[in-house]
């Protein structure tokens, strides 16, 4: 029991690092300037979230983007899908209200009818899947430091870039400390089960204090090696003309797909 | 190289960690810093690198006094290898961690990569470059931590318990590695054999004060002193 639970911490850490290790690969996609990839992701997300609450068919062509990028970036589809699912429970919970309150019937293709709430719920889920997978493919094709460099190039204040980088780094520290505490706990708990409910507040408090202390020590080590929060180092990045042209084309394609319902047009041909 | 004059350091909770300590480490000297747990060895290191505020006294490295204005220069001149490598290594890969200091010093990326590759080869960690530092053995972590510290070419190196938690072979390898570094070294250790072999001089701390300073072989032979300082 405890061994399997213990393994979950290792699995969490491995999961956390899996995207980072994918980002260090060398494919043509990985070599594209991070600025371009961030801008493309942003354009894509804006286009996806701008769709209406019932516009399911309009969103469908956008699914091609994460699939194509995952394929070009050699990102395993299974990993991408599993990581995308993490956000779904929260969105599904928020979207349940749609199903309950919006009961007006809406007609779909081929004469099918469902309630407006069901359709808007499906649109919400699809939007989540698309936007989260777009961010994940960005993370899996761009190293963390490169994303930070790209954000800085967009003029994001240093403090926000730093916060982004540190939050990601300290997640590992937090999981590592949680793992140590959990090991110490289960080895001295008679039944060797997971942390008892009554011990959660104590464990959470201790975890915070330990992670804070450790983060202080890590920060000290960083300072010893010349780290200065006011002058966060980022790579000097430049975009090529071809990359900028590609970005313009991509943004134009997003805009075109936003204005023109490709799925409906294709459906119209066959109906 | 390292000059400490009448230094006192107090922790925020009021504990006096260093109490009026004066110490001089010459250029090229390899000095062991000995003392029982809580004697102030790690606190002294943190104070030298400006990680702990100084209550009174002066610290200077290579003639540059430690002040908030000079902190960056001081940290360029002196590197520190932490007792617990997990506190020191935090990047996603060994390669990222080794190059961290160079990037902070503004070294161009191509030069950083070159220096990083050559340092990793020198410290025999090239084969670990894509690995996560958290998942290395203690000996490997220590090797990477030393490599990551000396890559910025500091003039002085502070090592906090470099051979602690290592198996005999790793201890021997790390000891030899440190012994071959051509730098001014101040090494806090409880490993008296290591101190005898690799540090011709030593300083013994007790209750935050300098209790003895001199040739390692002579001081370690003083049974009464060793007993008094919790080293025997």
Short mmCIF file of C-alpha atoms in Angstrom, two decimals:
data_model
loop_
_atom_site.label_atom_id
_atom_site.label_comp_id
_atom_site.label_asym_id
_atom_site.label_seq_id
_atom_site.Cartn_x
_atom_site.Cartn_y
_atom_site.Cartn_z
CA UNK A 1 0.00 0.00 0.00
CA UNK A 2 2.55 2.52 1.12
CA UNK A 3 4.93 1.50 -1.63
CA UNK A 4 2.34 2.24 -4.30
CA UNK A 5 1.47 5.55 -2.70
CA UNK A 6 5.15 6.35 -2.41
CA UNK A 7 5.56 5.58 -6.09
CA UNK A 8 2.90 8.16 -6.89
CA UNK A 9 5.17 10.97 -5.72
CA UNK A 10 7.88 9.71 -8.03
CA UNK A 11 5.32 9.47 -10.81
CA UNK A 12 4.18 13.05 -10.13
CA UNK A 13 7.75 14.27 -10.38
CA UNK A 14 8.31 12.24 -13.53
CA UNK A 15 5.11 13.71 -15.00
CA UNK A 16 6.25 17.18 -14.10
CA UNK A 17 9.56 16.60 -15.82
CA UNK A 18 8.22 14.73 -18.83
CA UNK A 19 7.25 17.90 -20.71
CA UNK A 20 10.58 19.50 -19.85
CA UNK A 21 12.51 16.55 -21.17
CA UNK A 22 10.43 16.57 -24.37
CA UNK A 23 11.23 20.26 -24.75
CA UNK A 24 14.95 19.49 -25.01
CA UNK A 25 14.53 17.44 -28.19
CA UNK A 26 15.83 18.74 -31.47
CA UNK A 27 13.17 18.93 -34.17
CA UNK A 28 12.49 21.76 -36.65
CA UNK A 29 9.56 22.74 -34.42
CA UNK A 30 11.78 22.93 -31.34
CA UNK A 31 14.16 25.21 -33.22
CA UNK A 32 11.50 27.84 -33.98
CA UNK A 33 11.94 31.02 -31.93
CA UNK A 34 9.99 30.86 -28.64
CA UNK A 35 8.53 34.30 -29.35
CA UNK A 36 6.89 32.99 -32.50
CA UNK A 37 5.55 29.91 -30.71
CA UNK A 38 4.15 31.97 -27.83
CA UNK A 39 2.51 34.41 -30.25
CA UNK A 40 1.06 31.54 -32.28
CA UNK A 41 -0.32 29.87 -29.14
CA UNK A 42 -1.81 33.17 -28.03
CA UNK A 43 -3.45 33.75 -31.43
CA UNK A 44 -4.84 30.22 -31.38
CA UNK A 45 -6.24 30.54 -27.86
CA UNK A 46 -7.85 33.89 -28.62
CA UNK A 47 -9.48 32.41 -31.72
CA UNK A 48 -10.74 29.34 -29.84
CA UNK A 49 -12.18 31.17 -26.84
CA UNK A 50 -13.88 33.75 -29.07
CA UNK A 51 -16.32 31.16 -30.46
CA UNK A 52 -19.93 31.34 -29.34
CA UNK A 53 -21.29 29.02 -26.64
CA UNK A 54 -23.18 26.86 -29.18
CA UNK A 55 -20.61 26.90 -32.01
CA UNK A 56 -19.34 23.35 -31.72
CA UNK A 57 -18.80 22.69 -35.41
CA UNK A 58 -16.83 25.91 -35.88
CA UNK A 59 -14.31 24.73 -33.29
CA UNK A 60 -13.67 21.33 -34.81
CA UNK A 61 -11.04 22.38 -37.43
CA UNK A 62 -8.96 23.86 -34.60
CA UNK A 63 -8.31 20.35 -33.30
CA UNK A 64 -5.87 19.93 -36.18
CA UNK A 65 -3.37 22.32 -34.58
CA UNK A 66 -2.38 20.32 -31.46
CA UNK A 67 -2.44 17.09 -33.48
CA UNK A 68 -0.13 18.44 -36.18
CA UNK A 69 2.19 20.16 -33.71
CA UNK A 70 2.38 17.04 -31.51
CA UNK A 71 3.25 14.98 -34.55
CA UNK A 72 5.91 17.44 -35.79
CA UNK A 73 7.34 17.84 -32.30
CA UNK A 74 7.42 14.08 -31.64
CA UNK A 75 5.17 14.45 -28.60
CA UNK A 76 3.39 11.21 -27.67
CA UNK A 77 -0.37 11.68 -28.20
CA UNK A 78 -1.15 9.58 -25.13
CA UNK A 79 0.92 11.79 -22.85
CA UNK A 80 -0.57 14.93 -24.35
CA UNK A 81 -4.13 13.64 -23.96
CA UNK A 82 -3.59 12.49 -20.37
CA UNK A 83 -2.11 15.83 -19.37
CA UNK A 84 -4.96 17.67 -21.09
CA UNK A 85 -7.52 15.71 -19.09
CA UNK A 86 -6.20 17.16 -15.81
CA UNK A 87 -8.12 20.40 -16.37
CA UNK A 88 -11.36 18.70 -17.38
CA UNK A 89 -12.91 17.93 -13.96
CA UNK A 90 -12.78 21.61 -12.96
CA UNK A 91 -14.34 22.75 -16.22
CA UNK A 92 -16.90 19.95 -16.17
CA UNK A 93 -17.93 20.98 -12.67
CA UNK A 94 -18.31 24.61 -13.75
CA UNK A 95 -20.21 23.61 -16.90
CA UNK A 96 -22.75 21.39 -15.13
CA UNK A 97 -24.90 24.44 -14.46
CA UNK A 98 -25.37 24.86 -18.23
CA UNK A 99 -26.95 21.40 -18.50
CA UNK A 100 -29.30 22.10 -15.61
CA UNK A 101 -30.48 25.59 -16.53
CA UNK A 102 -30.31 25.77 -20.33
CA UNK A 103 -32.93 23.28 -21.52
CA UNK A 104 -33.94 24.98 -24.77
CA UNK A 105 -33.72 22.49 -27.69
CA UNK A 106 -31.10 23.12 -30.34
CA UNK A 107 -31.09 21.41 -33.71
CA UNK A 108 -27.87 19.82 -34.92
CA UNK A 109 -26.91 18.40 -38.29
CA UNK A 110 -29.03 15.61 -39.78
CA UNK A 111 -32.05 16.72 -37.74
CA UNK A 112 -30.58 15.71 -34.38
CA UNK A 113 -31.82 17.72 -31.38
CA UNK A 114 -30.23 18.22 -27.94
CA UNK A 115 -30.65 20.85 -25.23
CA UNK A 116 -28.71 24.10 -25.44
CA UNK A 117 -27.09 23.27 -22.10
CA UNK A 118 -25.70 19.99 -23.43
CA UNK A 119 -24.31 21.73 -26.49
CA UNK A 120 -22.73 24.61 -24.56
CA UNK A 121 -21.27 22.06 -22.13
CA UNK A 122 -19.70 20.17 -25.04
CA UNK A 123 -18.36 23.44 -26.48
CA UNK A 124 -16.85 24.32 -23.10
CA UNK A 125 -15.14 20.93 -22.86
CA UNK A 126 -13.84 21.18 -26.43
CA UNK A 127 -12.52 24.69 -25.83
CA UNK A 128 -10.73 23.45 -22.72
CA UNK A 129 -9.21 20.48 -24.53
CA UNK A 130 -8.01 22.68 -27.38
CA UNK A 131 -6.57 25.53 -25.33
CA UNK A 132 -4.91 23.30 -22.72
CA UNK A 133 -3.40 21.07 -25.38
CA UNK A 134 -2.12 24.17 -27.24
CA UNK A 135 -0.33 25.32 -24.08
CA UNK A 136 0.98 21.82 -23.46
CA UNK A 137 2.42 21.48 -26.96
CA UNK A 138 4.10 24.85 -26.45
CA UNK A 139 5.61 23.60 -23.17
CA UNK A 140 6.67 20.32 -24.76
CA UNK A 141 8.45 22.00 -27.67
CA UNK A 142 10.00 24.96 -25.86
CA UNK A 143 12.33 24.75 -22.83
CA UNK A 144 11.26 26.71 -19.76
CA UNK A 145 14.12 29.21 -20.08
CA UNK A 146 13.25 29.81 -23.73
CA UNK A 147 9.61 30.49 -22.81
CA UNK A 148 10.85 32.93 -20.17
CA UNK A 149 13.07 34.60 -22.79
CA UNK A 150 10.13 34.83 -25.16
CA UNK A 151 7.88 36.36 -22.51
CA UNK A 152 10.58 38.87 -21.64
CA UNK A 153 10.94 39.76 -25.32
CA UNK A 154 7.24 40.54 -25.38
CA UNK A 155 7.98 43.12 -22.71
CA UNK A 156 6.55 41.19 -19.76
CA UNK A 157 8.03 42.66 -16.54
CA UNK A 158 11.01 40.75 -15.12
CA UNK A 159 9.16 40.07 -11.88
CA UNK A 160 6.35 38.25 -13.70
CA UNK A 161 8.78 36.21 -15.80
CA UNK A 162 10.67 35.32 -12.64
CA UNK A 163 7.47 34.34 -10.89
CA UNK A 164 6.58 32.05 -13.77
CA UNK A 165 10.00 30.34 -13.75
CA UNK A 166 10.21 30.05 -9.96
CA UNK A 167 6.69 28.69 -9.56
CA UNK A 168 7.56 25.87 -11.93
CA UNK A 169 10.89 25.20 -10.21
CA UNK A 170 9.46 25.29 -6.69
CA UNK A 171 6.74 22.82 -7.63
CA UNK A 172 9.52 20.23 -7.72
CA UNK A 173 10.79 21.37 -4.34
CA UNK A 174 7.27 21.07 -2.94
CA UNK A 175 6.74 17.56 -4.32
CA UNK A 176 10.18 16.47 -3.14
CA UNK A 177 9.50 17.71 0.41
CA UNK A 178 6.02 16.11 0.38
CA UNK A 179 7.63 12.83 -0.62
CA UNK A 180 10.15 12.95 2.25
CA UNK A 181 7.44 13.82 4.78
CA UNK A 182 5.19 11.08 3.48
CA UNK A 183 7.97 8.50 3.75
CA UNK A 184 8.68 9.54 7.33
CA UNK A 185 4.94 9.41 8.14
CA UNK A 186 4.09 6.02 6.69
CA UNK A 187 7.17 4.37 8.15
CA UNK A 188 6.01 5.32 11.64
CA UNK A 189 2.28 4.85 11.22
CA UNK A 190 1.22 1.41 12.50
CA UNK A 191 -1.09 0.50 9.60
CA UNK A 192 1.20 2.00 6.98
CA UNK A 193 -1.72 3.64 5.15
CA UNK A 194 -2.03 7.05 3.59
CA UNK A 195 -1.99 10.17 5.83
CA UNK A 196 -4.97 10.14 8.20
CA UNK A 197 -7.51 12.91 7.78
CA UNK A 198 -6.83 14.31 11.27
CA UNK A 199 -3.13 14.69 10.41
CA UNK A 200 -3.68 16.63 7.19
CA UNK A 201 -3.60 20.13 8.77
CA UNK A 202 -0.36 19.33 10.58
CA UNK A 203 1.18 17.81 7.45
CA UNK A 204 0.09 20.71 5.26
CA UNK A 205 1.50 23.25 7.73
CA UNK A 206 4.78 21.38 8.03
CA UNK A 207 4.98 20.98 4.28
CA UNK A 208 4.61 24.72 3.84
CA UNK A 209 7.30 25.48 6.41
CA UNK A 210 9.72 22.89 5.05
CA UNK A 211 9.17 23.89 1.44
CA UNK A 212 9.64 27.54 2.42
CA UNK A 213 12.91 26.76 4.23
CA UNK A 214 14.16 24.67 1.35
CA UNK A 215 13.18 27.35 -1.16
CA UNK A 216 15.19 29.85 0.91
CA UNK A 217 18.24 27.59 0.76
CA UNK A 218 17.82 27.01 -2.97
CA UNK A 219 17.51 30.77 -3.46
CA UNK A 220 20.70 31.26 -1.44
CA UNK A 221 22.51 28.80 -3.70
CA UNK A 222 21.21 30.65 -6.75
CA UNK A 223 22.43 33.97 -5.37
CA UNK A 224 25.87 32.45 -4.77
CA UNK A 225 26.05 31.73 -8.48
CA UNK A 226 25.29 35.27 -9.51
CA UNK A 227 21.49 35.13 -9.71
CA UNK A 228 19.88 38.54 -9.39
CA UNK A 229 16.09 38.76 -9.40
CA UNK A 230 16.24 42.25 -10.89
CA UNK A 231 18.38 41.08 -13.77
CA UNK A 232 17.01 37.68 -14.63
CA UNK A 233 19.06 36.11 -17.38
CA UNK A 234 17.29 35.11 -20.55
CA UNK A 235 18.62 34.03 -23.91
CA UNK A 236 19.00 36.59 -26.66
CA UNK A 237 16.48 35.48 -29.23
CA UNK A 238 15.78 36.73 -32.69
CA UNK A 239 13.05 35.77 -35.11
CA UNK A 240 13.81 35.13 -38.76
CA UNK A 241 11.78 36.69 -41.56
CA UNK A 242 10.45 33.25 -42.45
CA UNK A 243 9.26 32.67 -38.90
CA UNK A 244 7.46 36.01 -38.80
CA UNK A 245 5.84 35.28 -42.16
CA UNK A 246 4.77 31.86 -40.88
CA UNK A 247 3.25 33.45 -37.79
CA UNK A 248 1.29 35.94 -39.91
CA UNK A 249 -0.01 33.08 -42.07
CA UNK A 250 -0.98 31.08 -38.99
CA UNK A 251 -2.77 34.03 -37.38
CA UNK A 252 -4.57 34.68 -40.68
CA UNK A 253 -5.62 31.01 -40.82
CA UNK A 254 -6.97 31.22 -37.27
CA UNK A 255 -8.88 34.38 -38.15
CA UNK A 256 -10.25 32.78 -41.34
CA UNK A 257 -11.38 29.66 -39.47
CA UNK A 258 -12.97 31.88 -36.86
CA UNK A 259 -14.99 33.76 -39.49
CA UNK A 260 -15.72 30.90 -41.85
CA UNK A 261 -17.28 27.69 -40.52
CA UNK A 262 -15.28 25.06 -42.38
CA UNK A 263 -17.08 22.11 -40.77
CA UNK A 264 -20.48 23.44 -41.80
CA UNK A 265 -19.23 24.01 -45.36
CA UNK A 266 -17.84 20.47 -45.60
CA UNK A 267 -21.04 19.09 -44.03
CA UNK A 268 -23.07 21.05 -46.58
CA UNK A 269 -21.27 19.32 -49.43
CA UNK A 270 -22.22 15.89 -48.17
CA UNK A 271 -25.77 16.65 -47.07
CA UNK B 1 42.60 36.21 -0.30
CA UNK B 2 39.88 35.95 2.36
CA UNK B 3 40.13 38.40 5.21
CA UNK B 4 37.72 38.34 8.15
CA UNK B 5 38.06 40.90 10.90
CA UNK B 6 36.24 40.78 14.20
CA UNK B 7 33.13 39.33 12.57
CA UNK B 8 29.87 38.83 14.44
CA UNK B 9 26.79 37.32 12.83
CA UNK B 10 23.41 36.93 14.44
CA UNK B 11 20.43 34.96 13.09
CA UNK B 12 17.05 36.73 12.93
CA UNK B 13 15.91 34.69 15.96
CA UNK B 14 18.68 36.30 18.04
CA UNK B 15 21.15 33.38 18.04
CA UNK B 16 24.73 34.62 17.87
CA UNK B 17 26.33 32.31 15.30
CA UNK B 18 29.71 34.02 14.92
CA UNK B 19 31.18 36.00 17.77
CA UNK B 20 34.08 38.36 17.05
CA UNK B 21 35.92 36.03 14.67
CA UNK B 22 39.07 37.07 12.81
CA UNK B 23 40.64 34.85 10.18
CA UNK B 24 42.99 35.29 7.25
CA UNK B 25 43.18 32.81 4.37
CA UNK B 26 46.14 33.36 2.06
CA UNK B 27 46.06 33.19 -1.71
CA UNK B 28 46.26 29.54 -2.82
CA UNK B 29 45.86 28.20 0.72
CA UNK B 30 43.82 25.08 1.37
CA UNK B 31 42.45 25.51 4.87
CA UNK B 32 40.19 23.14 6.76
CA UNK B 33 37.52 24.69 8.94
CA UNK B 34 36.92 22.36 11.84
CA UNK B 35 34.56 22.44 14.79
CA UNK B 36 31.69 20.56 16.36
CA UNK B 37 28.12 20.87 15.07
CA UNK B 38 26.82 24.39 15.69
CA UNK B 39 30.33 25.86 15.98
CA UNK B 40 29.51 28.36 13.22
CA UNK B 41 31.19 26.86 10.15
CA UNK B 42 28.20 27.01 7.78
CA UNK B 43 27.15 30.39 9.19
CA UNK B 44 30.63 31.73 8.46
CA UNK B 45 30.35 30.58 4.84
CA UNK B 46 26.93 32.16 4.47
CA UNK B 47 28.22 35.40 5.95
CA UNK B 48 31.24 35.44 3.59
CA UNK B 49 28.89 35.27 0.61
CA UNK B 50 26.42 37.78 2.00
CA UNK B 51 23.64 35.26 2.65
CA UNK B 52 23.56 36.23 6.33
CA UNK B 53 23.65 39.85 7.48
CA UNK B 54 26.76 40.90 9.37
CA UNK B 55 26.18 42.42 12.82
CA UNK B 56 29.69 43.83 13.11
CA UNK B 57 33.15 43.36 11.63
CA UNK B 58 34.46 43.15 8.08
CA UNK B 59 34.84 40.55 5.37
CA UNK B 60 36.97 41.08 2.26
CA UNK B 61 37.79 38.77 -0.63
CA UNK B 62 40.71 39.63 -2.89
CA UNK B 63 40.79 43.08 -1.29
CA UNK B 64 37.13 43.77 -2.08
CA UNK B 65 35.08 44.43 1.02
CA UNK B 66 31.70 42.74 1.37
CA UNK B 67 29.07 45.45 1.06
CA UNK B 68 25.64 45.35 -0.59
CA UNK B 69 27.18 47.24 -3.51
CA UNK B 70 30.02 44.74 -3.97
CA UNK B 71 27.95 41.61 -3.43
CA UNK B 72 27.93 40.63 -7.09
CA UNK B 73 31.70 40.98 -7.36
CA UNK B 74 32.23 39.03 -4.12
CA UNK B 75 30.06 36.18 -5.40
CA UNK B 76 32.02 36.13 -8.64
CA UNK B 77 35.26 35.79 -6.71
CA UNK B 78 34.10 33.15 -4.25
CA UNK B 79 32.02 30.10 -5.01
CA UNK B 80 30.33 27.88 -2.47
CA UNK B 81 29.52 24.18 -2.59
CA UNK B 82 26.62 23.54 -0.23
CA UNK B 83 26.51 20.70 2.28
CA UNK B 84 23.28 19.35 0.82
CA UNK B 85 23.56 19.18 -2.96
CA UNK B 86 19.75 19.11 -3.23
CA UNK B 87 19.76 22.72 -2.05
CA UNK B 88 22.24 23.66 -4.72
CA UNK B 89 21.02 21.80 -7.80
CA UNK B 90 17.60 22.90 -8.94
CA UNK B 91 17.54 22.96 -12.74
CA UNK B 92 15.76 20.49 -14.97
CA UNK B 93 18.99 18.96 -16.27
CA UNK B 94 22.60 18.71 -15.15
CA UNK B 95 23.67 20.74 -18.19
CA UNK B 96 21.29 23.57 -17.26
CA UNK B 97 22.56 23.58 -13.71
CA UNK B 98 26.22 23.63 -14.68
CA UNK B 99 25.63 26.55 -17.05
CA UNK B 100 23.42 28.50 -14.62
CA UNK B 101 26.29 30.59 -13.16
CA UNK B 102 27.76 31.44 -16.55
CA UNK B 103 24.39 32.59 -17.87
CA UNK B 104 23.95 34.82 -14.84
CA UNK B 105 27.37 36.31 -15.53
CA UNK B 106 26.14 37.25 -19.01
CA UNK B 107 28.49 34.89 -20.86
CA UNK B 108 27.34 34.50 -24.50
CA UNK B 109 25.37 31.33 -25.18
CA UNK B 110 27.88 29.74 -27.55
CA UNK B 111 30.71 30.30 -25.07
CA UNK B 112 28.53 29.01 -22.23
CA UNK B 113 27.91 25.77 -24.11
CA UNK B 114 31.59 25.33 -24.89
CA UNK B 115 32.71 25.99 -21.33
CA UNK B 116 29.93 23.81 -19.97
CA UNK B 117 30.92 20.88 -22.18
CA UNK B 118 34.58 21.19 -21.28
CA UNK B 119 33.87 21.53 -17.52
CA UNK B 120 31.53 18.54 -17.55
CA UNK B 121 34.19 16.50 -19.29
CA UNK B 122 36.84 17.59 -16.78
CA UNK B 123 34.63 16.66 -13.83
CA UNK B 124 33.50 13.40 -15.49
CA UNK B 125 29.82 14.31 -15.56
CA UNK B 126 29.33 14.62 -19.34
CA UNK B 127 27.32 11.40 -19.42
CA UNK B 128 24.84 12.93 -16.93
CA UNK B 129 24.16 16.13 -18.86
CA UNK B 130 20.56 15.34 -19.81
CA UNK B 131 19.64 13.81 -16.44
CA UNK B 132 17.68 15.50 -13.68
CA UNK B 133 20.07 16.45 -10.83
CA UNK B 134 17.49 15.27 -8.28
CA UNK B 135 17.80 11.72 -9.49
CA UNK B 136 21.58 11.34 -9.29
CA UNK B 137 23.53 9.49 -6.62
CA UNK B 138 25.01 11.60 -3.80
CA UNK B 139 28.51 11.25 -5.26
CA UNK B 140 27.32 12.35 -8.70
CA UNK B 141 25.38 15.26 -7.20
CA UNK B 142 28.46 16.45 -5.35
CA UNK B 143 30.58 16.19 -8.49
CA UNK B 144 27.99 18.21 -10.45
CA UNK B 145 27.71 20.78 -7.63
CA UNK B 146 31.48 21.33 -7.62
CA UNK B 147 31.55 21.52 -11.42
CA UNK B 148 28.67 24.04 -11.40
CA UNK B 149 30.50 26.18 -8.85
CA UNK B 150 33.99 26.27 -10.35
CA UNK B 151 32.81 26.80 -13.93
CA UNK B 152 32.59 30.55 -13.28
CA UNK B 153 36.30 30.45 -12.32
CA UNK B 154 36.08 31.84 -8.79
CA UNK B 155 39.35 32.71 -7.04
CA UNK B 156 38.24 31.09 -3.79
CA UNK B 157 36.08 28.08 -3.09
CA UNK B 158 34.12 27.44 0.08
CA UNK B 159 33.14 23.81 0.55
CA UNK B 160 30.68 22.86 3.26
CA UNK B 161 31.13 19.23 4.31
CA UNK B 162 32.08 18.03 0.82
CA UNK B 163 32.61 14.41 1.84
CA UNK B 164 29.56 14.01 4.09
CA UNK B 165 27.01 11.31 3.14
CA UNK B 166 29.33 9.74 0.60
CA UNK B 167 30.39 6.10 0.41
CA UNK B 168 34.15 5.39 0.72
CA UNK B 169 34.77 5.33 -3.02
CA UNK B 170 32.82 8.51 -3.73
CA UNK B 171 34.53 10.14 -0.75
CA UNK B 172 37.93 9.23 -2.15
CA UNK B 173 37.03 10.47 -5.63
CA UNK B 174 35.56 13.76 -4.42
CA UNK B 175 38.53 14.29 -2.08
CA UNK B 176 40.95 13.84 -4.98
CA UNK B 177 38.87 16.13 -7.14
CA UNK B 178 38.96 18.87 -4.50
CA UNK B 179 42.65 18.25 -3.86
CA UNK B 180 43.42 18.83 -7.54
CA UNK B 181 41.60 22.16 -7.73
CA UNK B 182 44.07 24.99 -8.08
CA UNK B 183 42.15 27.50 -5.98
CA UNK B 184 42.13 29.07 -2.55
CA UNK B 185 40.00 26.63 -0.55
CA UNK B 186 38.24 26.92 2.77
CA UNK B 187 36.73 23.55 3.60
CA UNK B 188 34.35 22.95 6.49
CA UNK B 189 34.58 19.29 7.41
CA UNK B 190 34.29 16.69 10.14
CA UNK B 191 36.40 14.31 8.09
CA UNK B 192 39.73 14.64 9.89
CA UNK B 193 41.57 12.24 7.55
CA UNK B 194 40.48 14.37 4.62
CA UNK B 195 41.61 17.54 6.42
CA UNK B 196 44.99 15.99 7.22
CA UNK B 197 45.55 14.87 3.64
CA UNK B 198 44.24 17.82 1.62
CA UNK B 199 44.48 20.85 3.92
CA UNK B 200 47.95 21.82 5.13
CA UNK B 201 46.41 24.43 7.45
CA UNK B 202 43.28 24.52 9.54
CA UNK B 203 41.16 26.77 11.70
CA UNK B 204 39.13 25.39 14.58
CA UNK B 205 35.92 27.14 15.62
CA UNK B 206 34.20 26.84 18.96
CA UNK B 207 30.99 28.62 19.91
CA UNK B 208 31.35 31.00 16.98
CA UNK B 209 34.91 31.98 17.89
CA UNK B 210 38.28 31.03 16.45
CA UNK B 211 39.76 28.61 18.97
CA UNK B 212 42.93 27.61 17.11
CA UNK B 213 44.71 28.26 13.83
CA UNK B 214 47.82 26.59 12.45
CA UNK B 215 49.21 23.53 10.70
CA UNK B 216 46.61 20.77 10.48
CA UNK B 217 48.99 18.00 11.52
CA UNK B 218 50.00 19.89 14.66
CA UNK B 219 46.51 20.90 15.75
CA UNK B 220 45.03 17.46 15.12
CA UNK B 221 47.81 15.96 17.24
CA UNK B 222 46.72 18.10 20.22
CA UNK B 223 44.43 15.66 22.02
CA UNK B 224 43.25 18.13 24.66
CA UNK B 225 42.29 20.69 21.99
CA UNK B 226 40.46 18.06 19.95
CA UNK B 227 38.53 16.94 23.01
CA UNK B 228 37.65 20.50 24.00
CA UNK B 229 36.39 21.31 20.50
CA UNK B 230 34.29 18.16 20.19
CA UNK B 231 36.53 16.65 17.52
CA UNK B 232 37.64 13.62 19.47
#
